[in-house]
Coordinates of C-alpha atoms and ligand atoms in Angstrom, one line a residue:
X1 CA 94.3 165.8 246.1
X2 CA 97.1 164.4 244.3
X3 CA 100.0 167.0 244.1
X4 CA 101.1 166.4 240.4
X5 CA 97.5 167.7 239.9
X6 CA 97.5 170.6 242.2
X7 CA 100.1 172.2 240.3
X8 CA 98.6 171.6 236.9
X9 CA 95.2 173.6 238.3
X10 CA 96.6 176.9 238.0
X11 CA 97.4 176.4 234.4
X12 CA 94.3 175.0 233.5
X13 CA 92.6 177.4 234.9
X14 CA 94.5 180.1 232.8
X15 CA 93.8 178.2 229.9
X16 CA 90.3 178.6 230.1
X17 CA 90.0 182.1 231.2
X18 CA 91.3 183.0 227.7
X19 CA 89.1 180.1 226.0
X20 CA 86.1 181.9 228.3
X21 CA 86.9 185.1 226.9
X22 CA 87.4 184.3 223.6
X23 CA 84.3 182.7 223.4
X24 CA 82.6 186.6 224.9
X25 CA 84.2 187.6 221.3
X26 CA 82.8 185.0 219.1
X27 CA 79.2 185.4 220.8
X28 CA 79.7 189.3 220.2
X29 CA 80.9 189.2 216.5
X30 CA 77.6 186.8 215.6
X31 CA 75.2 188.4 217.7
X32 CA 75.9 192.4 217.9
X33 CA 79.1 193.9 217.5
X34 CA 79.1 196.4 214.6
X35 CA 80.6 195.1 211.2
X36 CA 83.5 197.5 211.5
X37 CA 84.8 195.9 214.5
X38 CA 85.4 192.6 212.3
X39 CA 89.1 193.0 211.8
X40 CA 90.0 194.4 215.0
X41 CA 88.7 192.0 217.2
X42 CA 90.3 189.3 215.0
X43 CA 93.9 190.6 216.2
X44 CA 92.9 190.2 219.4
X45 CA 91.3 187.2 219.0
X46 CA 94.4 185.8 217.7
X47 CA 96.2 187.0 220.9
X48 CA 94.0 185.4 223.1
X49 CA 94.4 182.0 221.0
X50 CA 98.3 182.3 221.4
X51 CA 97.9 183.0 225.3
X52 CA 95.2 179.7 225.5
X53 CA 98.3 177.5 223.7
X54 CA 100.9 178.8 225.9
X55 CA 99.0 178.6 228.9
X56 CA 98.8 174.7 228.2
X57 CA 101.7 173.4 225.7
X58 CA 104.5 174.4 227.9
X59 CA 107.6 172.6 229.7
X60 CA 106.4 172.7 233.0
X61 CA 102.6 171.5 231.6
X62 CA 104.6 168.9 229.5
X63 CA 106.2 167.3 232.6
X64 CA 103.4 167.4 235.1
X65 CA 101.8 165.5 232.3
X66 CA 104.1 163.1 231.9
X67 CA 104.5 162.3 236.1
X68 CA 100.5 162.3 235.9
X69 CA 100.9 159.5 233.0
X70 CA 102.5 157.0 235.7
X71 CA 100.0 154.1 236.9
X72 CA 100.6 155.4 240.5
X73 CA 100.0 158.6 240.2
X74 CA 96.9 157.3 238.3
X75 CA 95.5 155.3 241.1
X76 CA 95.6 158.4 243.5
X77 CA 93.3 160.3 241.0
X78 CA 89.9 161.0 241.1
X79 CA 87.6 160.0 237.9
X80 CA 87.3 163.6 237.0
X81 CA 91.0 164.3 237.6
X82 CA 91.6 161.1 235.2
X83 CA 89.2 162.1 232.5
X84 CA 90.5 165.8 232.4
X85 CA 94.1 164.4 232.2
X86 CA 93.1 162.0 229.4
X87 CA 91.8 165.1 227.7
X88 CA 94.6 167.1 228.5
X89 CA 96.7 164.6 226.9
X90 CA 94.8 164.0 223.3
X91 CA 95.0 168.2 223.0
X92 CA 98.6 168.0 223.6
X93 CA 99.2 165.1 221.2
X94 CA 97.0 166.8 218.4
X95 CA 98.8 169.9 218.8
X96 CA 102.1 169.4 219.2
X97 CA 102.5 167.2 216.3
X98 CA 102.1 170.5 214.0
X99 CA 105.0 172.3 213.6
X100 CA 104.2 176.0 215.6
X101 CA 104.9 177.6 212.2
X102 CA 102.4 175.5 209.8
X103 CA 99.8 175.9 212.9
X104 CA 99.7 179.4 212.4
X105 CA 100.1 179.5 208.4
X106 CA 97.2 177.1 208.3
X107 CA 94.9 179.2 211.1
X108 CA 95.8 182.4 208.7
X109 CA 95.1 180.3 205.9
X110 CA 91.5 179.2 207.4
X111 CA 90.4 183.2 208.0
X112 CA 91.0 183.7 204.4
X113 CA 89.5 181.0 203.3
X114 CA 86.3 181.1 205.0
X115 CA 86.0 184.8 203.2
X116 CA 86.9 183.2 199.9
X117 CA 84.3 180.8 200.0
X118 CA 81.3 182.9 201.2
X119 CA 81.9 185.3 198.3
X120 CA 82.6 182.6 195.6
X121 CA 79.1 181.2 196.8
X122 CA 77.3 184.4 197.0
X123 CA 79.3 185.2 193.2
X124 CA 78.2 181.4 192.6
X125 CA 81.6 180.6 191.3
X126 CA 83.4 177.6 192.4
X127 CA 86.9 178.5 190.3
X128 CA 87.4 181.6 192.7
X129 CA 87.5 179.5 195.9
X130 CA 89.0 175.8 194.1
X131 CA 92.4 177.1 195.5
X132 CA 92.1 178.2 198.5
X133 CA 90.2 174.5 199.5
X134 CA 93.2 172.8 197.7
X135 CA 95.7 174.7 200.2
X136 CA 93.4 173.8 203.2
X137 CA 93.5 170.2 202.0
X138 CA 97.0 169.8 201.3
X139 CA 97.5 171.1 205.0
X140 CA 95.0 168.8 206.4
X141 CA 96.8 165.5 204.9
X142 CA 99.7 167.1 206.0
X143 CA 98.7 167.5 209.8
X144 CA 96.9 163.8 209.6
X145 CA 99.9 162.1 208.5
X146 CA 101.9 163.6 211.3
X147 CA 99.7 161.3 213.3
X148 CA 98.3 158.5 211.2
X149 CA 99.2 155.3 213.6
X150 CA 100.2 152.2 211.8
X151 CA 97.2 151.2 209.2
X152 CA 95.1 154.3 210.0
X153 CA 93.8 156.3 207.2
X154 CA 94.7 159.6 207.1
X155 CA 90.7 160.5 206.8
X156 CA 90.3 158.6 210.0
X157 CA 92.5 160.8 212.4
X158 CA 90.4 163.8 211.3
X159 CA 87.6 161.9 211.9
X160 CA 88.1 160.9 215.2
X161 CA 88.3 164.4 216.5
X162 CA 85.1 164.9 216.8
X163 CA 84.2 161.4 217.9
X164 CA 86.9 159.4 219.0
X165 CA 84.2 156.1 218.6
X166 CA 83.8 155.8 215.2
X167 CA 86.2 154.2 212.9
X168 CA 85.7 154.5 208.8
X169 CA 84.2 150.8 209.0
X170 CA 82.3 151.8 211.5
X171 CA 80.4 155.0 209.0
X172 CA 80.8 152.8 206.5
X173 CA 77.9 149.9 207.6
X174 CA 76.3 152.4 209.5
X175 CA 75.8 154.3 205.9
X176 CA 75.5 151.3 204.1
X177 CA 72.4 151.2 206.0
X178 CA 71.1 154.1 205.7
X179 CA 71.5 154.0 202.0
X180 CA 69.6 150.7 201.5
X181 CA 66.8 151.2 203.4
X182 CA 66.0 154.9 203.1
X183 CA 66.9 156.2 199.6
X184 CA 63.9 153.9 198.2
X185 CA 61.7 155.0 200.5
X186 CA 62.7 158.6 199.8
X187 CA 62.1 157.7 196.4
X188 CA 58.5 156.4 196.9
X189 CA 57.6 159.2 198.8
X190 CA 58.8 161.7 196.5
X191 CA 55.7 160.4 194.2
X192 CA 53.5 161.7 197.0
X193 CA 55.1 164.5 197.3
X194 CA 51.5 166.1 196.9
X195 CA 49.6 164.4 199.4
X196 CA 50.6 166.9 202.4
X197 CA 49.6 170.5 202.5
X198 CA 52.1 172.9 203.5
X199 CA 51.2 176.1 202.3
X200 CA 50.0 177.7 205.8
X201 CA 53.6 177.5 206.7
X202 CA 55.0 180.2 204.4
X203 CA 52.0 182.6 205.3
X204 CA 52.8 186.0 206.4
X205 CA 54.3 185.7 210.2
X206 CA 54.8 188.4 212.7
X207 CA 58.3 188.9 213.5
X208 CA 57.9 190.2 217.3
X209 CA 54.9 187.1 217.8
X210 CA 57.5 184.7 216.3
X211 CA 60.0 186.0 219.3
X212 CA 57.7 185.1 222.0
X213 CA 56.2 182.0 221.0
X214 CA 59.7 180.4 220.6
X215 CA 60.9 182.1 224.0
X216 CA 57.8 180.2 225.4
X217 CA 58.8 176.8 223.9
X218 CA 62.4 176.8 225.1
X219 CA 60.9 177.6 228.7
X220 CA 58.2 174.5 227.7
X221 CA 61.1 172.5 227.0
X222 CA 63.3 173.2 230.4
X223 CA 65.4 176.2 229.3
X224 CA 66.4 177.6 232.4
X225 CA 66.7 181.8 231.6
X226 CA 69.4 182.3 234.4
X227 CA 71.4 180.2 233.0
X228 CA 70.9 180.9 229.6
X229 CA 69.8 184.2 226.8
X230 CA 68.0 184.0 223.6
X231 CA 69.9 186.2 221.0
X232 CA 69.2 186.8 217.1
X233 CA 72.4 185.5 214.9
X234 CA 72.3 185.0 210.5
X235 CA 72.9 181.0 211.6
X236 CA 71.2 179.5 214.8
X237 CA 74.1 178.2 217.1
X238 CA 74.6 177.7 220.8
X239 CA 77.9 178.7 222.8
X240 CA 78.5 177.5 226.1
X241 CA 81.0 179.2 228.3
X242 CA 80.4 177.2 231.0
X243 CA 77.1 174.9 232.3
X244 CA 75.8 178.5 234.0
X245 CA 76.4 180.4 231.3
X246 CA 75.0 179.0 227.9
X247 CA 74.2 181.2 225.1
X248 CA 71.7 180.1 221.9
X249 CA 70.3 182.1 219.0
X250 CA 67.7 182.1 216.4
X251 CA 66.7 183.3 213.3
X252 CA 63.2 184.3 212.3
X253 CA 61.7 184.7 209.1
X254 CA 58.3 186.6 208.5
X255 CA 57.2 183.9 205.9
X256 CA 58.2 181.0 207.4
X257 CA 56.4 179.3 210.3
X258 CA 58.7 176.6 211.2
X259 CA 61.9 177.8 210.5
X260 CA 62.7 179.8 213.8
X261 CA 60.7 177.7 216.1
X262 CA 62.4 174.1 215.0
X263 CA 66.0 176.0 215.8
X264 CA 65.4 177.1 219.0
X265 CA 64.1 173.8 220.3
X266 CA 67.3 172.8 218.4
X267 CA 69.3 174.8 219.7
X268 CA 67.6 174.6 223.4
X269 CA 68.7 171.0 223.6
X270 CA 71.9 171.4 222.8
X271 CA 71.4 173.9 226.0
X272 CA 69.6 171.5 228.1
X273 CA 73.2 169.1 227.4
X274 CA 75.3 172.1 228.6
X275 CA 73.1 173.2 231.7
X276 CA 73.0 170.0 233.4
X277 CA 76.4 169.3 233.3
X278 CA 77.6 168.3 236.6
X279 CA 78.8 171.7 238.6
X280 CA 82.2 169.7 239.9
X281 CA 82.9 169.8 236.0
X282 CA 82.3 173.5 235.8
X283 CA 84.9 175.4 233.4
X284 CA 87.2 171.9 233.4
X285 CA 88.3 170.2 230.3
X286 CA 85.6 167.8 230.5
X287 CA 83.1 170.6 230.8
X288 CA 81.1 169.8 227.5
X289 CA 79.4 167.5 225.8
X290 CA 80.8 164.0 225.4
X291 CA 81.4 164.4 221.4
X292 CA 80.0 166.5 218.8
X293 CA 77.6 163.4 217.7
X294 CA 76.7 162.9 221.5
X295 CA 75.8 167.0 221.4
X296 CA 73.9 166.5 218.2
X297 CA 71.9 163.7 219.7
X298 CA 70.5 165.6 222.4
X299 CA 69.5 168.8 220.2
X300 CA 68.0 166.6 217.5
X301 CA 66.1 164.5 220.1
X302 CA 64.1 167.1 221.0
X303 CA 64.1 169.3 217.5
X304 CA 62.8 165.5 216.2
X305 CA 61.9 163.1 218.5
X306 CA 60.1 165.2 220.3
X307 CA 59.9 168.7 218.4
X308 CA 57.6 166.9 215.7
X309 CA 55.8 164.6 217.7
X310 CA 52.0 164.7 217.9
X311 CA 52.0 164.1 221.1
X312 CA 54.3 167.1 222.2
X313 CA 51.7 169.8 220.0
X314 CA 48.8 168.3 221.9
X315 CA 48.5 170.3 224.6
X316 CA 50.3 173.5 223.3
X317 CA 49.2 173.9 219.4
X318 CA 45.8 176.0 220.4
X319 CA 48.5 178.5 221.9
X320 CA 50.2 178.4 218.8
X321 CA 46.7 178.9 216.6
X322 CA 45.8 181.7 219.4
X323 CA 49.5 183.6 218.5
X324 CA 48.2 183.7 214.6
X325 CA 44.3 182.9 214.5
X326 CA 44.1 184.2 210.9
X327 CA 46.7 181.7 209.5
X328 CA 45.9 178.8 211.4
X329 CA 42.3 179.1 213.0
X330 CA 40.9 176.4 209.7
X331 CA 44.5 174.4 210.1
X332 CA 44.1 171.2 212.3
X333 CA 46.7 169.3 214.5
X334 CA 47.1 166.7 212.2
X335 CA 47.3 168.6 209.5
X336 CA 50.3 170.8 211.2
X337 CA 51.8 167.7 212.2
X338 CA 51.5 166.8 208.5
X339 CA 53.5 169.6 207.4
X340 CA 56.1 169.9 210.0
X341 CA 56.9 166.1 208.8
X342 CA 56.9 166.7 205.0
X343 CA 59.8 165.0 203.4
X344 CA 61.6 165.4 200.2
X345 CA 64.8 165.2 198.1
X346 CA 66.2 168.7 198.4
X347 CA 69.3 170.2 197.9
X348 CA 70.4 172.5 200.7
X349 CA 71.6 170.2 203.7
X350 CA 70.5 172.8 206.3
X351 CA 66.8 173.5 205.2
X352 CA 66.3 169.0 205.0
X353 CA 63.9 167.3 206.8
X354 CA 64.3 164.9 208.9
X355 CA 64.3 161.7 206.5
X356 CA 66.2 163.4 203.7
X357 CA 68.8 164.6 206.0
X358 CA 71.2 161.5 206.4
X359 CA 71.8 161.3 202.4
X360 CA 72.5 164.8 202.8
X361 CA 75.4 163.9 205.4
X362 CA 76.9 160.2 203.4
X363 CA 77.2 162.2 200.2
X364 CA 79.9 164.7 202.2
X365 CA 81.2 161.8 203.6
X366 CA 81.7 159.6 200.8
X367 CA 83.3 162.7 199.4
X368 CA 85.8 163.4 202.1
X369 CA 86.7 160.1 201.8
X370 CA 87.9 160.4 198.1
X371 CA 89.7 163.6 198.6
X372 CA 91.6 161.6 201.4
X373 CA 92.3 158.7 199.3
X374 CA 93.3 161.1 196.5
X375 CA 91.0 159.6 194.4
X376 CA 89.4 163.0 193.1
X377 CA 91.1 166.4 192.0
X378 CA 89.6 170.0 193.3
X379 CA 88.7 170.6 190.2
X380 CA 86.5 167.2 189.6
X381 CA 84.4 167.8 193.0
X382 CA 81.5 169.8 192.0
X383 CA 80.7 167.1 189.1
X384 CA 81.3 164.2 191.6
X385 CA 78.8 166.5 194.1
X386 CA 76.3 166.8 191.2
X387 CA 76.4 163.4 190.1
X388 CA 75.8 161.7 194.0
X389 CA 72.6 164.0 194.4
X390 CA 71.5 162.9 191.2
X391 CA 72.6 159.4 192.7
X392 CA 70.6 159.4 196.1
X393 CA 68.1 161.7 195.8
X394 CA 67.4 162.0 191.9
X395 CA 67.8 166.0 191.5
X396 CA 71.1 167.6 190.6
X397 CA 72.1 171.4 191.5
X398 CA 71.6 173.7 188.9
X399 CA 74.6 176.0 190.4
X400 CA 77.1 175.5 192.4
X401 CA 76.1 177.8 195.4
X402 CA 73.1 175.2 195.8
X403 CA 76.0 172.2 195.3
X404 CA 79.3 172.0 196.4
X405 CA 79.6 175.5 197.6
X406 CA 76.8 175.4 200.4
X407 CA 78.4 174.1 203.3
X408 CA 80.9 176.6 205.2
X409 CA 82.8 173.6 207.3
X410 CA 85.5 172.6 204.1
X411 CA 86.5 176.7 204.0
X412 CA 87.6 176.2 207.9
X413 CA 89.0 172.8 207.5
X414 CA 86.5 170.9 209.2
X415 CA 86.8 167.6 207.5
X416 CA 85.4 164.8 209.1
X417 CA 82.9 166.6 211.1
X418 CA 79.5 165.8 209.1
X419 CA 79.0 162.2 209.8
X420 CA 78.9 164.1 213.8
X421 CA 75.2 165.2 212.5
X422 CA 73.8 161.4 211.7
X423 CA 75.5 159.7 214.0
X424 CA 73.6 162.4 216.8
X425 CA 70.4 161.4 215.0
X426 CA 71.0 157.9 215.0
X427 CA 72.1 158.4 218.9
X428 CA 69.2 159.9 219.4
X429 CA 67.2 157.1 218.0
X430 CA 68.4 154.3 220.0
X431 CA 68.2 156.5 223.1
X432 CA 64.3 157.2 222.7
X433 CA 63.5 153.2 222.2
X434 CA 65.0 153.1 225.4
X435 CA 63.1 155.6 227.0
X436 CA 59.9 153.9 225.6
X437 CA 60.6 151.0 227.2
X438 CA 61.4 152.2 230.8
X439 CA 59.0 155.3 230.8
X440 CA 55.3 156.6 229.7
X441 CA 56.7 158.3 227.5
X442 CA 54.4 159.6 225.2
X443 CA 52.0 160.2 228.3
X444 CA 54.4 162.3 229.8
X445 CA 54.4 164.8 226.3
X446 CA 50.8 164.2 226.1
X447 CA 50.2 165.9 229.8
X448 CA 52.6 168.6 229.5
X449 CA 55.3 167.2 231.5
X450 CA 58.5 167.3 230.2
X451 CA 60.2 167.2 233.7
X452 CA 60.6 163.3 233.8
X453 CA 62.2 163.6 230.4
X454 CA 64.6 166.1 231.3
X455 CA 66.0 164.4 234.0
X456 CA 65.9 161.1 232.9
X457 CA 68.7 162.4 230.2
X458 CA 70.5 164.7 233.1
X459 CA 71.0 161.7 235.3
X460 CA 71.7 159.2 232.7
X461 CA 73.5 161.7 230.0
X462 CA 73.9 165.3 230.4
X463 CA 75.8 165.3 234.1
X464 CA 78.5 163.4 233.1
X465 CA 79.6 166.3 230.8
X466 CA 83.0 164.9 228.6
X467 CA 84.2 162.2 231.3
X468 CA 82.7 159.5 229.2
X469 CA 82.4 159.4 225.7
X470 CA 79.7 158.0 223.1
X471 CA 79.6 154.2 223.3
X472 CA 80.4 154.6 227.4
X473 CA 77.1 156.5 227.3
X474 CA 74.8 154.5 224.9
X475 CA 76.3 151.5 227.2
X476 CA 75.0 152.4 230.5
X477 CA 72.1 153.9 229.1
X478 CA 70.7 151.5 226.7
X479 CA 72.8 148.4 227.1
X480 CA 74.4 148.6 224.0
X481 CA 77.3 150.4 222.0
X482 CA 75.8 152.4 219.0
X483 CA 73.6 150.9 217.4
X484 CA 71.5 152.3 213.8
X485 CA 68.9 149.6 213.4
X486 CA 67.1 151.8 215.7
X487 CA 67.5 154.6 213.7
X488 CA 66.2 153.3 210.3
X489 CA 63.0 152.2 212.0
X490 CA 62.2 155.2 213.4
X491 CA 62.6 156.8 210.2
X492 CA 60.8 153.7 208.6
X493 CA 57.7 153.0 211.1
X494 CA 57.4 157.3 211.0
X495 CA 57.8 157.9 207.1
X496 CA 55.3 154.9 205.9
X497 CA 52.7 155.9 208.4
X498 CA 52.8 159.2 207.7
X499 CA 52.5 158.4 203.5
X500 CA 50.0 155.7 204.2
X501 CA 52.9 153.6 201.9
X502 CA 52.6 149.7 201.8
X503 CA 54.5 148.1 204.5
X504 CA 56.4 145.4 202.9
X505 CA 56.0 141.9 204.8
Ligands
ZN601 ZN1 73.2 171.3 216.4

């Protein structure tokens, strides 16, 4: 092993110890601890964070870096060793552009925030939390220009956190898209809006019942429960300390069918990603997902792809009519498959179906774009928020908790991170025509037999953890870098089959 690298192990490996246990905290505070302990373990929380940034930005971290960054030492490298160096390198670069002292103003800043806002939307009242989001924005132009290159927006340095292959021009034809080709056909299935029954979905469901049948699906779907736990959380997530150790929650609501079982096969294939990461990646810096879009592909491929599939209900939906005969015994598989596929305008991003959902994610976009280019004040937003919704999907909010104020990402300064959710769907997309063409597919959801699935996306996705990233990925896998004519006809072939609507020739 090269010995530049061999002395940057031990600090690595500190570095992630803290991340590790910090991580223990955040699953705790969602999941059980008592809502006293709040503002305790915050302190140490923020102890642990200081730890994790001394443990890596240091002088003798700094220069090991720099020896590693020499074309020999490069060549005596492994692939890993170069990925997690490359990784190593983009942290150090993002952080030590902030000035230590506006880090942790901005981090203080963020906790406060995030409070702000979830009161101002439960008190519906967008004045209360209009300054707080002006501070966070100020800061978040002020960290992007301390690294805008030359004729780089400031918006795209944000953006290109979370996915460092996608470029504003990039979102912009890939939306452009979107917008042209599924906003009508929103629209004409709006007028049909009554055509597909849903009412057996908000029927009364037991709780406990509700538990096991989605504990049985993630198993269905490859979950493997010594790796993983279920736990119960207000908002679905999955946290992955490591690819042995991933943790996923749900929610479940008595009068609501769908709800808990379409985030825990959500949530399970985000898990699936983590779990069959490779083990010589294990607690590494390039032990997760390739990109937040890339992690959002996998869960959405099978909450969607093949979540809401006929073919995957086949042969489990009598188990699911056996768990609640008296709500479903007179409700047939189409008609199930009906509902689970209803599609709308709606208002709340998180409760969209799957057509819907994109517009959702170009009206943030289109937004954080104008803050960027200071083309809007705070104070204009919640109008410009009404009037794109009114825009795309022809209703507008009548309050702000249902508008502007629904989304929790702006109150921590995540900017940039929605278009992470479409381009995951879109990924998704182009990966399954793929899989169509080399596998039975269909066959293989029709029998039961998800196995083939599974480790198609292990051996061609999931094992290479963060050591490639998105277009590297889509690639090898399918031939070609991104790519969203895939994604519009999915959503096309799906949406106009399942409305009966005209196919235009
Ligand atoms: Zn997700």
């Amino acid at each position: 092993m090269n010995k530049n690298f061999e002395k940057l192990k031990p600090y690595l490996e500190k570095a992630m110890a803290f991340e590790t246990a910090r991580n223990l905290f955040e699953w705790d505070d969602q999941t059980q601890a008592p809502i006293e302990a709040a503002d305790y373990t915050s302190k140490v929380n923020g102890i642990l964070a200081d730890e994790y940034m001394k443990s890596l930005i240091n002088d003798d971290v700094r220069s090991i870096l720099k020896k590693l960054q020499d074309d020999k030492e490069q060549e005596s490298l492994s692939d890993t060793e170069k990925a997690i160096i490359k990784e190593l390198k983009k942290t150090y670069d993002q952080l030590e552009s902030i000035p230590p002292k506006e880090y942790r103003e901005f981090n203080e800043l963020t906790l406060v925030s995030n409070r702000k806002w979830a009161k101002a939307r439960k008190d519906n009242n967008y004045d209360d939390f209009a300054p707080y989001l002006e501070k966070i924005i100020q800061y978040k132009k002020k960290f992007a220009k301390y690294r805008v290159k030359k004729n780089q927006k400031p918006y795209e340095v944000l953006l290109s956190d979370f996915d460092e292959c996608f470029e504003i021009q990039d979102l912009d034809l890939f939306f452009h898209k979107i917008k042209e080709e599924i906003i009508p056909l929103l629209k004409e299935i709006s007028k049909k809006a009554d055509t597909i029954d849903k009412s057996y979905n908000y029927l009364n469901y037991d709780i406990d019942k509700q538990r096991e049948f989605c504990r049985y699906l993630c198993g269905y779907i490859g979950f493997d429960f010594n790796r993983g736990v279920i736990g119960e959380s207000a908002h679905p997530f999955t946290l992955q300390l490591h690819n042995h150790d991933v943790r996923i929650t749900d929610r479940y609501i008595e009068d609501n069918l769908e709800s808990a079982m379409f985030s825990i096969i959500h949530e399970a294939g985000h898990a699936l990603y983590e779990m069959n990461i490779d083990d010589s990646l294990t607690q590494t810096l390039v032990g997760g997902g390739a990109s937040m879009g890339m992690h959002e592909s996998q869960s959405r491929f099978f909450e969607n792809i093949i979540g809401r599939s006929k073919e995957f209900w086949e042969p489990i939906y009598s188990k699911l009519v056996d768990t609640y005969p008296d709500n479903l015994k007179n409700i047939s598989l189409d008609h199930f498959i009906n509902g689970i596929n209803k599609a709308a305008p709606s208002l709340i991003r998180t409760e969209a179906d799957e057509l819907s959902y994109p517009i959702h994610i170009i009206i943030r976009y289109e937004i954080e774009k104008m803050i960027f280019d200071n083309e809007v004040s705070i104070k204009e937003l919640p109008e410009v928020w009404n009037k794109k919704y009114q825009d795309y999907m022809g209703i507008t909010p009548p309050d702000d908790a249902q508008g502007i104020l629904q989304d929790t990402h702006w109150s921590y300064g995540e900017f940039g991170y929605f278009p992470s959710y479409a381009i995951g769907s879109a990924v998704a997309s182009q990966i399954h025509a793929h899989m169509k063409d080399i596998m039975p597919f269909d066959e293989y959801l029709k029998g039961g037999n998800l196995t083939p699935i599974r480790e198609y996306l292990r051996d061609s996705i999931h094992k290479y953890g963060a050591t490639k990233n998105t277009n590297q990925i889509l690639k090898d896998v399918t031939g070609e870098e991104f790519n969203a004519d895939y994604y519009v006809k999915y959503l096309k072939d799906k949406y106009t089959k399942l409305y009966n609507l005209e196919v235009e020739k």
